[in-house]
Coordinates of C-alpha atoms in Angstrom, one line a residue:
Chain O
X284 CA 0.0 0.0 0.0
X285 CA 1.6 3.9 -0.3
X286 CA 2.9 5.0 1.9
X287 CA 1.5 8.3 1.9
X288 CA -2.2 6.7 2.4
X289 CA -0.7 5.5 5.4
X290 CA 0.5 8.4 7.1
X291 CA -3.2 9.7 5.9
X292 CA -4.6 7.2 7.8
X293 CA -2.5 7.3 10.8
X294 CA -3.1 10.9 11.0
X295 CA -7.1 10.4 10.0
X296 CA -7.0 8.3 13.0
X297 CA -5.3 10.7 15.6
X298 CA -7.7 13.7 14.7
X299 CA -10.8 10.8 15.4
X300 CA -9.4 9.7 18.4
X301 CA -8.9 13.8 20.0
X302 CA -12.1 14.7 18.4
X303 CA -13.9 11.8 19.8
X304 CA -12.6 11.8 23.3
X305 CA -13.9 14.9 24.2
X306 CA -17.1 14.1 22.2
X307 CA -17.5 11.3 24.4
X308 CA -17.3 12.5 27.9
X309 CA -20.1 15.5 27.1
X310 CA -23.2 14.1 28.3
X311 CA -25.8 13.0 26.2
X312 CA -24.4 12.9 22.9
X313 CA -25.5 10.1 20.6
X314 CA -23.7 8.3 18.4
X315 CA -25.3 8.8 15.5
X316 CA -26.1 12.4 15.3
X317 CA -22.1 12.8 16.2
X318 CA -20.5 10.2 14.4
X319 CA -22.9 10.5 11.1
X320 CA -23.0 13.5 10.0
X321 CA -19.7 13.7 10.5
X322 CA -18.6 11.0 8.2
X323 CA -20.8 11.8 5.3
X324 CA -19.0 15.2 5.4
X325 CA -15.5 13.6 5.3
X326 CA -17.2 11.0 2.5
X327 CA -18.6 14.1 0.5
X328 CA -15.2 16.3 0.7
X329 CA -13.7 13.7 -1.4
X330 CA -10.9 12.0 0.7
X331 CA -10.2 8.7 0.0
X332 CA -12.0 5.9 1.2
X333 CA -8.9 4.3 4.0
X334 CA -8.7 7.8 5.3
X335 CA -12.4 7.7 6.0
X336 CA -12.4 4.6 7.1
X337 CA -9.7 4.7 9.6
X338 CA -11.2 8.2 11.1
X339 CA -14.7 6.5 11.5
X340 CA -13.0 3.8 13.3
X341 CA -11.0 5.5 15.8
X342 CA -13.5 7.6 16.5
X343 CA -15.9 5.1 17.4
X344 CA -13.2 3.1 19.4
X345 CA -12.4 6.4 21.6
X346 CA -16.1 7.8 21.5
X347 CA -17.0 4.1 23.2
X348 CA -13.7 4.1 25.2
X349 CA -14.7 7.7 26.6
X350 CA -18.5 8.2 26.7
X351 CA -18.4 5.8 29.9
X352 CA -16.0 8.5 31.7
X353 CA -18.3 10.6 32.9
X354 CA -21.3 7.5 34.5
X355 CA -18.1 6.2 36.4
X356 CA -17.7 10.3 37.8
X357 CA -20.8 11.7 38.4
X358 CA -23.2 9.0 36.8
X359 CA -24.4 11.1 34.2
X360 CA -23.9 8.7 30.7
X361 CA -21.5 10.4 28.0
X362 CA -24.0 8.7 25.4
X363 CA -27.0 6.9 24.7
X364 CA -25.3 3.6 24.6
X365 CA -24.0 4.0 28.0
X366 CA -27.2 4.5 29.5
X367 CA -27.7 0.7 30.9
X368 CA -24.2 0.9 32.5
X369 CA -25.1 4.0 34.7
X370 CA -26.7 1.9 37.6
X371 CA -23.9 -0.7 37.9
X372 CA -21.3 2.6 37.6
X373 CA -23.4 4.3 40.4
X374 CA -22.8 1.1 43.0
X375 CA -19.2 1.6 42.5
X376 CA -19.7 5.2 42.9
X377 CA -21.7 4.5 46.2
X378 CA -18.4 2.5 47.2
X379 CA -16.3 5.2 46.6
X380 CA -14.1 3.2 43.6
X381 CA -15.0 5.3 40.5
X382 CA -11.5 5.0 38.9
X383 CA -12.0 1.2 39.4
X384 CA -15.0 1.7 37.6
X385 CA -13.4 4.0 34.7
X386 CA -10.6 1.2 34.3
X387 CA -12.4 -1.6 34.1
X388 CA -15.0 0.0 31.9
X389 CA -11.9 1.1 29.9
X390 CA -10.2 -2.4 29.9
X391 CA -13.2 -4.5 28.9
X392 CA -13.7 -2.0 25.6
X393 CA -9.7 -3.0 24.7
X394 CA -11.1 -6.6 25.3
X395 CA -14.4 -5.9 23.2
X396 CA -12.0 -4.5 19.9
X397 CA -9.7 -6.9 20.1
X398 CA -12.7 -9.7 20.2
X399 CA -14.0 -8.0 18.1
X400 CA -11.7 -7.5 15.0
X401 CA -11.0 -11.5 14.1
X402 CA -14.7 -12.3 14.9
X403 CA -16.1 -9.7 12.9
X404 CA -13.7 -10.6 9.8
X405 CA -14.3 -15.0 10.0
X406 CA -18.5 -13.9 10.5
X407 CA -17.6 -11.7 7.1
X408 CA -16.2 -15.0 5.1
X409 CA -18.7 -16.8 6.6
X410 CA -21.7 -14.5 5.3
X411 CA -19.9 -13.8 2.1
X412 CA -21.2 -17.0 0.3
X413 CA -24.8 -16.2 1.5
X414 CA -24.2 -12.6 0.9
X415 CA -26.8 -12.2 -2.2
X416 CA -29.6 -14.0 0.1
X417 CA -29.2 -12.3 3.4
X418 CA -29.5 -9.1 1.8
X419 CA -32.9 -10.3 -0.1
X420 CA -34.4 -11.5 3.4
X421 CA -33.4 -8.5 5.0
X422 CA -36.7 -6.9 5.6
X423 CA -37.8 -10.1 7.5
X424 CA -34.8 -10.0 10.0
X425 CA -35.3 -6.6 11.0
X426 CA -39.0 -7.5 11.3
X427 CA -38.5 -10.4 13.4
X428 CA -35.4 -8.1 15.8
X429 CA -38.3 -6.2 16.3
X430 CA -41.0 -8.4 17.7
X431 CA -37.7 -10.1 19.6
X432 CA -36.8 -7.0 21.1
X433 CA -40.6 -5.5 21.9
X434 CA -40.8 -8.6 24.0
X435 CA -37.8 -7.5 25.7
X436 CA -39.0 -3.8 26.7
X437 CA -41.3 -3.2 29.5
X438 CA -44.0 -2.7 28.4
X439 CA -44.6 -5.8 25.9
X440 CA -47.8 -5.0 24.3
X441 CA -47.8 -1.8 23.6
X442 CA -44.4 -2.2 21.9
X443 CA -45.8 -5.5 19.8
X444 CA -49.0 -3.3 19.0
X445 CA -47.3 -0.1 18.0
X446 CA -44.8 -2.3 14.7
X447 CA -47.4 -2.0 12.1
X448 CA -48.2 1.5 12.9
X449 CA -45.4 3.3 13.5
X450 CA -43.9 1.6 10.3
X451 CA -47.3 3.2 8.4
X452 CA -46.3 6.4 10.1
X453 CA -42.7 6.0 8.2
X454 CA -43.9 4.6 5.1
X455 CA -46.8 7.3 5.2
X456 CA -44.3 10.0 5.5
X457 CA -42.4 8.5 2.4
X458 CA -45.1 8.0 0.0
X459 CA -46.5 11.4 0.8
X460 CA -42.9 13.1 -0.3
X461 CA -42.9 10.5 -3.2
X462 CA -46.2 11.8 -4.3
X463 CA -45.4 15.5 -3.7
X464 CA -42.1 15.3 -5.9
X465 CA -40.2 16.2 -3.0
X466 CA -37.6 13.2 -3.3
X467 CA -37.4 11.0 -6.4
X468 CA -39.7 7.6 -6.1
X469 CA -36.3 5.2 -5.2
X470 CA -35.2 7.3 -2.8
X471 CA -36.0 6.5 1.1
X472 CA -35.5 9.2 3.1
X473 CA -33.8 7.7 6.3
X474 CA -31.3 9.5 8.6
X475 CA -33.6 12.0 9.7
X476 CA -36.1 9.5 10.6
X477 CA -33.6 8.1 12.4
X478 CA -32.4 11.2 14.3
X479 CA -36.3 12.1 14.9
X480 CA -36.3 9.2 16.4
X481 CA -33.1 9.2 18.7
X482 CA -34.2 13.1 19.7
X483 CA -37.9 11.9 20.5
X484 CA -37.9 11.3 24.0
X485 CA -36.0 15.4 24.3
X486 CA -38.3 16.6 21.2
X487 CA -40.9 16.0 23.4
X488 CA -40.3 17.3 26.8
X489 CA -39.1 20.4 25.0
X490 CA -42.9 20.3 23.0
X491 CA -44.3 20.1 26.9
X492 CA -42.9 23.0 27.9
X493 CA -44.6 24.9 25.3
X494 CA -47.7 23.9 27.2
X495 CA -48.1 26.8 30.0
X496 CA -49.2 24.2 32.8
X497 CA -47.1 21.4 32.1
X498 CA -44.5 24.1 32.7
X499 CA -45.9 25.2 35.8
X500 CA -46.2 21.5 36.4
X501 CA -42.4 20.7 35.5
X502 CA -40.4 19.6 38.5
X503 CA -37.8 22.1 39.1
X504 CA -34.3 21.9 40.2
X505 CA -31.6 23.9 41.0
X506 CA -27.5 23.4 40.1
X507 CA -26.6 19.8 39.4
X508 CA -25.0 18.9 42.2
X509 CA -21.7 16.7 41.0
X510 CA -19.2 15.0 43.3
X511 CA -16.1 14.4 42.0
X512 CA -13.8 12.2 43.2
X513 CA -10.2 12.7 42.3
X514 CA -8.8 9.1 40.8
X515 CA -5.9 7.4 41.6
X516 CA -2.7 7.9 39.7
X517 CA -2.1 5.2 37.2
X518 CA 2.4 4.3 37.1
X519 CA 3.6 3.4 33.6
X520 CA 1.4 2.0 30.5
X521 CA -1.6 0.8 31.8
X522 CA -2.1 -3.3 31.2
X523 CA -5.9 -4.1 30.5
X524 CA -5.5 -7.3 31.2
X525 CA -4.0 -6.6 34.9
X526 CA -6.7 -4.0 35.3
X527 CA -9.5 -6.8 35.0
X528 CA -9.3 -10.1 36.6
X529 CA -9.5 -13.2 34.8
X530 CA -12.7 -13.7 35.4
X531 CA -13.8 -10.1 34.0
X532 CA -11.9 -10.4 30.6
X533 CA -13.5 -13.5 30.1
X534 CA -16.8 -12.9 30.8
X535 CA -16.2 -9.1 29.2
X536 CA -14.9 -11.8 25.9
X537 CA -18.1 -14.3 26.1
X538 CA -19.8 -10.8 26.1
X539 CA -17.9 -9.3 23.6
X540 CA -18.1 -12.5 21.2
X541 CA -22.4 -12.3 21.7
X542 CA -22.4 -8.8 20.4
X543 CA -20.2 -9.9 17.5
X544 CA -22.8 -12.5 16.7
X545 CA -25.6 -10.0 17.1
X546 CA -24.1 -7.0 14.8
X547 CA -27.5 -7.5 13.5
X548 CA -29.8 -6.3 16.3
X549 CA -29.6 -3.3 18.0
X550 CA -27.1 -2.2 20.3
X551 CA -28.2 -0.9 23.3
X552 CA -30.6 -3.8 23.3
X553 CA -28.3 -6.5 23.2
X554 CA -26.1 -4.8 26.1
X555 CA -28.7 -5.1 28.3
X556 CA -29.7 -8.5 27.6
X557 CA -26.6 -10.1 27.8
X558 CA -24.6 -7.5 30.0
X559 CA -28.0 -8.2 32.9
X560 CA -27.9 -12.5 31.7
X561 CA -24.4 -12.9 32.1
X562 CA -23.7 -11.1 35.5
X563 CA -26.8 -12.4 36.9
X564 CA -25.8 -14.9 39.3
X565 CA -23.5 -13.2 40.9
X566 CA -24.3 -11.5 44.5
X567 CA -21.7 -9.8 45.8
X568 CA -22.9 -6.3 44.6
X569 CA -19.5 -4.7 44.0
X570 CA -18.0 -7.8 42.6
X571 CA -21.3 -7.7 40.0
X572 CA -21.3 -4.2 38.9
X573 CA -17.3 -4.4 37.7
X574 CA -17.8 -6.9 36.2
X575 CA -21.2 -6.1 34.6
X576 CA -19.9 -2.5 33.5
X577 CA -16.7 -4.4 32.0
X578 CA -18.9 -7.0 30.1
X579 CA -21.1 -4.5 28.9
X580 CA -18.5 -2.2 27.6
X581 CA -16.6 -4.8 25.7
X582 CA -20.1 -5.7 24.5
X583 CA -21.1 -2.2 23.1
X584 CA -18.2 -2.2 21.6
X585 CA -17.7 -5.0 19.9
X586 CA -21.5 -4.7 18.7
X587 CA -20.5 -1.2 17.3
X588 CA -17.1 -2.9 15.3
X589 CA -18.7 -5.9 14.5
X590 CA -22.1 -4.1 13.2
X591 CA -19.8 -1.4 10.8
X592 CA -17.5 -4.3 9.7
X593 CA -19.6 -7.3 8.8
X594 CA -21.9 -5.7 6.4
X595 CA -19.2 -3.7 5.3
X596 CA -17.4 -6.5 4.4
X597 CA -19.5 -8.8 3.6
X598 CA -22.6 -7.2 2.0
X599 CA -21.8 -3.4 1.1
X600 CA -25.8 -2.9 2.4
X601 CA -26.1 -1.3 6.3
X602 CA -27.3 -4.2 7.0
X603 CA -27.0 -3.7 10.8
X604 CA -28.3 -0.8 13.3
X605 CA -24.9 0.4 13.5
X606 CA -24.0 0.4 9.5
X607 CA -27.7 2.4 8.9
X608 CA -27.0 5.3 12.0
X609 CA -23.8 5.9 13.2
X610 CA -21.6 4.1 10.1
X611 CA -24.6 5.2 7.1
X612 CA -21.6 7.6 5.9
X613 CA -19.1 4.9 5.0
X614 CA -22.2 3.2 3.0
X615 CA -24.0 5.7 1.4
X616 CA -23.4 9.5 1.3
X617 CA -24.5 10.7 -2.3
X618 CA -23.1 11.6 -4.5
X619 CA -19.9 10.0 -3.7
X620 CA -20.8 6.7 -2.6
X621 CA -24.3 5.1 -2.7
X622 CA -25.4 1.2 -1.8
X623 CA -24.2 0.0 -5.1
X624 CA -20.8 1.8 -4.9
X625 CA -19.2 2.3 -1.1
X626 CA -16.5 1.4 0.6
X627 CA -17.5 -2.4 0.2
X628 CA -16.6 -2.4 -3.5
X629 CA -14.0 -0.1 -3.6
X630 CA -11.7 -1.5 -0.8
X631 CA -10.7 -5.0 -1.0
X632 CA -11.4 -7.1 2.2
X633 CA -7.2 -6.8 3.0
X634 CA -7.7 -2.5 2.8
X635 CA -10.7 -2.6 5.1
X636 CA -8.9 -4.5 7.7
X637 CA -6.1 -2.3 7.3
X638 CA -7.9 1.2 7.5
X639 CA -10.0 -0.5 10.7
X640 CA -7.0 -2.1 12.3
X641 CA -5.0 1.6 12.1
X642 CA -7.9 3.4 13.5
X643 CA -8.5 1.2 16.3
X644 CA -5.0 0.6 17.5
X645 CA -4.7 5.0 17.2
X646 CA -7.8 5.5 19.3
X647 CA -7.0 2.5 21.9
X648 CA -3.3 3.8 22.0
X649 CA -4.0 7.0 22.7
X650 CA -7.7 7.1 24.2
X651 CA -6.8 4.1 27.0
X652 CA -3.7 5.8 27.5
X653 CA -5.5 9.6 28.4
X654 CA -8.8 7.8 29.8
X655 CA -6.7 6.0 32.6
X656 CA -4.3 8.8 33.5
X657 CA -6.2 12.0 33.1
X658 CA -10.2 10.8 33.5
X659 CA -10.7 13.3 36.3
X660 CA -9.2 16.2 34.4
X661 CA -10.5 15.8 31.1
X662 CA -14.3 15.5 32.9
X663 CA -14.0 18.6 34.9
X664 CA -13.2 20.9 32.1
X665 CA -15.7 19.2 30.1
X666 CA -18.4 19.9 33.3
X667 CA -17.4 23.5 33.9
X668 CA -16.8 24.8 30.4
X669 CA -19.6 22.8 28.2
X670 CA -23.2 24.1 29.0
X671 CA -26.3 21.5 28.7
X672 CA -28.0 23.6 26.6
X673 CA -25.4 24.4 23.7
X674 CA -25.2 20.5 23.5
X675 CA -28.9 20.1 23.0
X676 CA -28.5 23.1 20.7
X677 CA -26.5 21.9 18.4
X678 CA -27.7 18.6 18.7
X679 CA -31.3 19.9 17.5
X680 CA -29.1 22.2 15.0
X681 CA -28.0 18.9 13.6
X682 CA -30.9 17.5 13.3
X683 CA -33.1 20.0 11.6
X684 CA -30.5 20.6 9.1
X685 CA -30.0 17.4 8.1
X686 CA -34.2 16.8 7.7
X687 CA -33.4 19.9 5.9
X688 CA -31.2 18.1 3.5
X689 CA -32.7 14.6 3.2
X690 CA -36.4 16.4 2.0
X691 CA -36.4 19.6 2.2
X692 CA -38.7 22.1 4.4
X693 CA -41.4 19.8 4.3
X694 CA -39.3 17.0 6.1
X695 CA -38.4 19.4 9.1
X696 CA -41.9 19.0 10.3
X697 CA -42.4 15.3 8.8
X698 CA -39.2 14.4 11.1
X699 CA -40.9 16.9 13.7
X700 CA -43.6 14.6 13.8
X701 CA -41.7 11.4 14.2
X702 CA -39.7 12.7 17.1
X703 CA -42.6 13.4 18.5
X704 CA -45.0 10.3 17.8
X705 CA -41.3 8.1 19.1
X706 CA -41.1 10.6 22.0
X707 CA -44.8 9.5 23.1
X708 CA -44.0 5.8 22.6
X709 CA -40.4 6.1 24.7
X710 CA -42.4 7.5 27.8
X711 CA -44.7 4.7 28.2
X712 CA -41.7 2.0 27.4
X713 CA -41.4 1.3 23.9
X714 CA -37.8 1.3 23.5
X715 CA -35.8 2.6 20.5
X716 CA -34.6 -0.8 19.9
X717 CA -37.8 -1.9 18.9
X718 CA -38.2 1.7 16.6
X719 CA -35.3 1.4 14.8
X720 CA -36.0 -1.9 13.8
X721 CA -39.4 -1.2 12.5
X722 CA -37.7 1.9 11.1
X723 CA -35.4 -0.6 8.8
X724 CA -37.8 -3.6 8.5
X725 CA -40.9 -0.9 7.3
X726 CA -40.7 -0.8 3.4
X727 CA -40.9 -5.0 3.6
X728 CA -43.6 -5.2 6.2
X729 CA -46.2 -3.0 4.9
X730 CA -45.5 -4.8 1.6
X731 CA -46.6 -7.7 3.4
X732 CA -50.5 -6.3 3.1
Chain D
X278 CA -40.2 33.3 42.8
X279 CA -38.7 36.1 42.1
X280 CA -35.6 37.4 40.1
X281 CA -31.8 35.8 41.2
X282 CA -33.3 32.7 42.0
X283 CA -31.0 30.4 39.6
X284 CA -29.0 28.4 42.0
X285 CA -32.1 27.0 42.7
X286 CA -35.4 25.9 41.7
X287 CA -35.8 27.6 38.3
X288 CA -34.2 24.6 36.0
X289 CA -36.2 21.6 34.3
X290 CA -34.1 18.1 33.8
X291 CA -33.7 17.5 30.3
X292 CA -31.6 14.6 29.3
X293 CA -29.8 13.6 32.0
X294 CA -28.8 17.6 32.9
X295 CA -30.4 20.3 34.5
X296 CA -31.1 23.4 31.6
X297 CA -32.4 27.0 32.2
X298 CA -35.4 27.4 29.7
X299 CA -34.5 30.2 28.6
X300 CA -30.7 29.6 27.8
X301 CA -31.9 26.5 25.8
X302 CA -33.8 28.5 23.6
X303 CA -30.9 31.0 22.9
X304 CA -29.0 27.8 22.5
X305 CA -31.3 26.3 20.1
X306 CA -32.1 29.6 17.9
X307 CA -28.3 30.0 17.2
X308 CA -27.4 26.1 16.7
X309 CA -30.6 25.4 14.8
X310 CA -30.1 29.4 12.9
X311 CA -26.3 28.5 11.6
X312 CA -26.7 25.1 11.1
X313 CA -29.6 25.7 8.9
X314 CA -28.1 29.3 7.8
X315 CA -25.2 27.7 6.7
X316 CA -26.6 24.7 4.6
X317 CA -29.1 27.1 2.7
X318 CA -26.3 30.1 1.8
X319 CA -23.7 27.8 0.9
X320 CA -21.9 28.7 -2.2
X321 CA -19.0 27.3 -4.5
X322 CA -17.8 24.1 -5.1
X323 CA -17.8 23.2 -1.2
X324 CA -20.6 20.8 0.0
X325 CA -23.8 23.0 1.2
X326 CA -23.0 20.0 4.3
X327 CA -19.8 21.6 5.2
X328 CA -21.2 24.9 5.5
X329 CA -24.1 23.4 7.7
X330 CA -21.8 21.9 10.1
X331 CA -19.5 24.4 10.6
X332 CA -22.8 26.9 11.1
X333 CA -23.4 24.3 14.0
X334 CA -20.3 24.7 15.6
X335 CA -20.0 28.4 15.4
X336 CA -23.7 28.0 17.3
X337 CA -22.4 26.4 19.8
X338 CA -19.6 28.0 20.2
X339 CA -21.6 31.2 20.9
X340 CA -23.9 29.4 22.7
X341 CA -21.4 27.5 24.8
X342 CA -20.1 31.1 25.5
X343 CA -22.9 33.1 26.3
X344 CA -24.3 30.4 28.6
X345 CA -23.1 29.0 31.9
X346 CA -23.5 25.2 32.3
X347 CA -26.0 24.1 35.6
X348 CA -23.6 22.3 36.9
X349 CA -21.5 22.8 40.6
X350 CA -18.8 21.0 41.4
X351 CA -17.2 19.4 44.4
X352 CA -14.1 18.1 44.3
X353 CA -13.9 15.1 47.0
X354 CA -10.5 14.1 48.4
X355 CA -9.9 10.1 48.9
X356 CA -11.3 8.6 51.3
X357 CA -14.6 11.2 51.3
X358 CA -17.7 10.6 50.8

């Protein structure tokens, strides 16, 4: 390979990792509305498809690596994904060992990549064959992740009876742009949908306090109140594999190897299930929540390589949860590259690896490295500078823009209204699991009738 | 309640994060206003994207200036709790 590529994708890598750091630790940013837009924008400047790569990779690897950071400190989760770890964090918290938790957390995501990385590639030669058909039954395995994962969510029925409408609320929205001439016929309009989705449960709290005596009605605070404890100084190179026992990195690898299997279903879904099924049995609380928050972080991680990866690989379709919202870039960003021409049929299998395996050694190099030394630094600045607001801001900024872009001014209030229908469905405990799948399996479904 | 009353009781939780109403709209009118802005006045060869993005961050910039986050901290020594 040239060597100048190289040094592009070593230095794509280090920018991802820095960016991605400090992405991480602000609370509340999701993946997808800060890692995709992101990546189509590299994709649509024009730089070459390792560079791309390699960024995308390193600054998943670090935004994972990081976003737990702030649940181990003050319990707050740096992302959506690190949501389910917040209560185990918070029992380490209560026992005063927060820089065990940030370690451990840190140490099973090195175990999650590196798990990750072989899995993902043998899965890839294994689907490759089959390639042409999975992509054809595609609509019915989202279908059926969804009616696996509503049985999962709390509230079971309404998130098995909501499937066929909320996909006619998606489909609905489509044919009505089809039909208006607002996007061409072949064309779904997705990542918006998507981000109204992810923003519902905020879109509507924020559409409450429109609403004079919901307002009055709001429960108000004051300051949030964080403790901070100062961590531990680490010697030399932290060892991930001294940091957690055995035990840990090898139920943090059982872990790690489920969410490989499971690039397919969603994320933050399969974390719970096997982060709560694998940890179980075990009683001692402290000794449960390391090593829950050590499985589960290997596991989101190794979900997030393993779901960007295997279809990428494999299929060159997002085929996964991950490959449709936070990796759609490296798929399809028109007009540079679209489902039939990505970075699946313009790398070969050998580049791929290469790009991913420079970006993820960058961001664990240098991410582990700053998230075990300077965790308690990096967090305060991030508290005292960063307000709440500009996050949700630009979040919001995001968003609109990009419903902006898919469809025009008609789609700000089409994705308006699915923010706001998902937001609804979120508060009574439909989770966005089950969403996002009916969000990818709707087109198939509703062809079903 | 009346006037200085910030430090407490005038906040809502949104997201994890306790947000002055107010100061979220301000937020939101300038990140929503560039990021927008941008997209639409774009010109040249460059992506209309690249304008849009870089409209957000200037929004938050701004926004991260003019506004002070909710947030107080307490540094605990070891051994505290």
């Amino acid at each position: 390979m040239d060597p100048t590529i190289i040094m592009q994708m070593i230095l794509a890598g280090v920018l991802g990792a820095i960016l991605y750091t400090i992405i991480g630790i602000a609370p509340g940013t999701d993946e997808t509305a800060v890692l995709a837009p992101v990546t189509i924008a590299l994709a649509l400047l024009g730089l070459s498809p390792h560079v791309i790569l390699a960024f995308f990779i390193s600054a998943i690897v670090a935004k994972k690596l990081t976003d737990s950071i702030p649940v181990a400190i003050a319990g707050i989760p740096g992302g959506v994904m690190a949501a389910p770890m917040v209560e185990h964090a918070m029992v380490l918290k209560q026992h005063g060992l927060p820089d065990v938790s940030i370690r451990k957390m840190a140490s099973g995501s090195v175990i999650g990549t590196l798990v990750s990385l072989p899995v993902s590639l043998l899965i890839a030669y294994l689907i490759l064959p089959v390639a042409d058909t999975v992509a054809e039954y595609a609509g019915l395995i989202f279908t059926l992740g969804a009616i696996f994962l509503a049985l999962l969510t709390r509230n079971k029925i309404l998130s098995l009876a909501i499937i066929v409408p909320f996909a006619m609320l998606i489909m609905g929205l489509r044919h009505l742009y089809w039909g208006l001439g607002i996007v061409p016929e072949d064309t779904n309009v997705f990542v918006s949908f998507f981000l109204g989705i992810t923003i519902g449960p905020i879109a509507f709290t924020l559409f409450e306090l429109l609403n004079k005596k919901m307002r009055k009605n709001m429960p108000r605070v004051g300051y949030k109140e964080i403790d901070m404890r100062k961590t531990g100084k680490e010697k030399g190179f932290p060892n991930p594999f001294k940091i957690l026992t055995k035990k840990e990195s090898i139920t943090s690898a059982i872990g790690s190897l489920f969410g490989t299997i499971t690039f397919f279903l969603t994320p933050v879904g399969m974390t719970v299930f096997w982060g709560e099924l694998i940890t179980r049995h075990i009683k001692d609380p402290v000794q449960r929540a390391s090593r829950a928050i050590s499985t589960m972080d290997g596991l989101t991680n190794a979900t997030y390589i393993a779901g960007t990866l295997i279809p990428l690989i494999a299929i060159g379709l997002p085929l996964s949860p991950m490959a449709i919202g936070p990796a759609a870039g490296l798929f399809n960003a028109p007009p540079v590259f679209t489902p039939e021409h990505n970075i699946h049929h313009l790398l070969s299998i050998g580049e791929i690896m290469t790009a991913t395996i420079i970006g993820a050694a960058i961001a664990l190099a240098i991410t582990f490295f700053i998230t075990i030394k300077f965790s308690t630094q990096i967090c305060a600045v991030v508290f005292k500078y960063i307000p709440h607001e500009a996050l949700i801001g630009l979040f919001a900024g995001l968003v609109v823009m990009l419903a902006y872009m898919d469809a025009g001014v008609m789609n700000i209030f089409g994705t308006i209204l699915v923010a706001l229908v998902a937001g609804l469905l979120y508060r009574n405990g439909v989770n966005y699991g089950v969403m996002f799948m009916v969000l990818y399996a709707a087109p198939w479904m509703l062809g079903l009738f | 309640m009346e006037g200085d009353n910030k430090e407490r009781g005038n906040l809502v939780e949104i997201w994890e994060d306790n947000v002055d109403i107010k100061d979220l709209l301000i937020a939101m009118i300038f990140c929503v206003g560039f990021s927008l802005g941008g997209y639409v006045v774009a010109f040249g060869e460059t992506p209309p994207l690249i304008f849009g993005l870089g409209g957000g961050v200037i929004g938050f910039i701004i926004s991260s200036i003019l506004i002070k986050p909710k947030r107080k901290l307490t540094m605990l020594k070891e051994g505290e709790e």
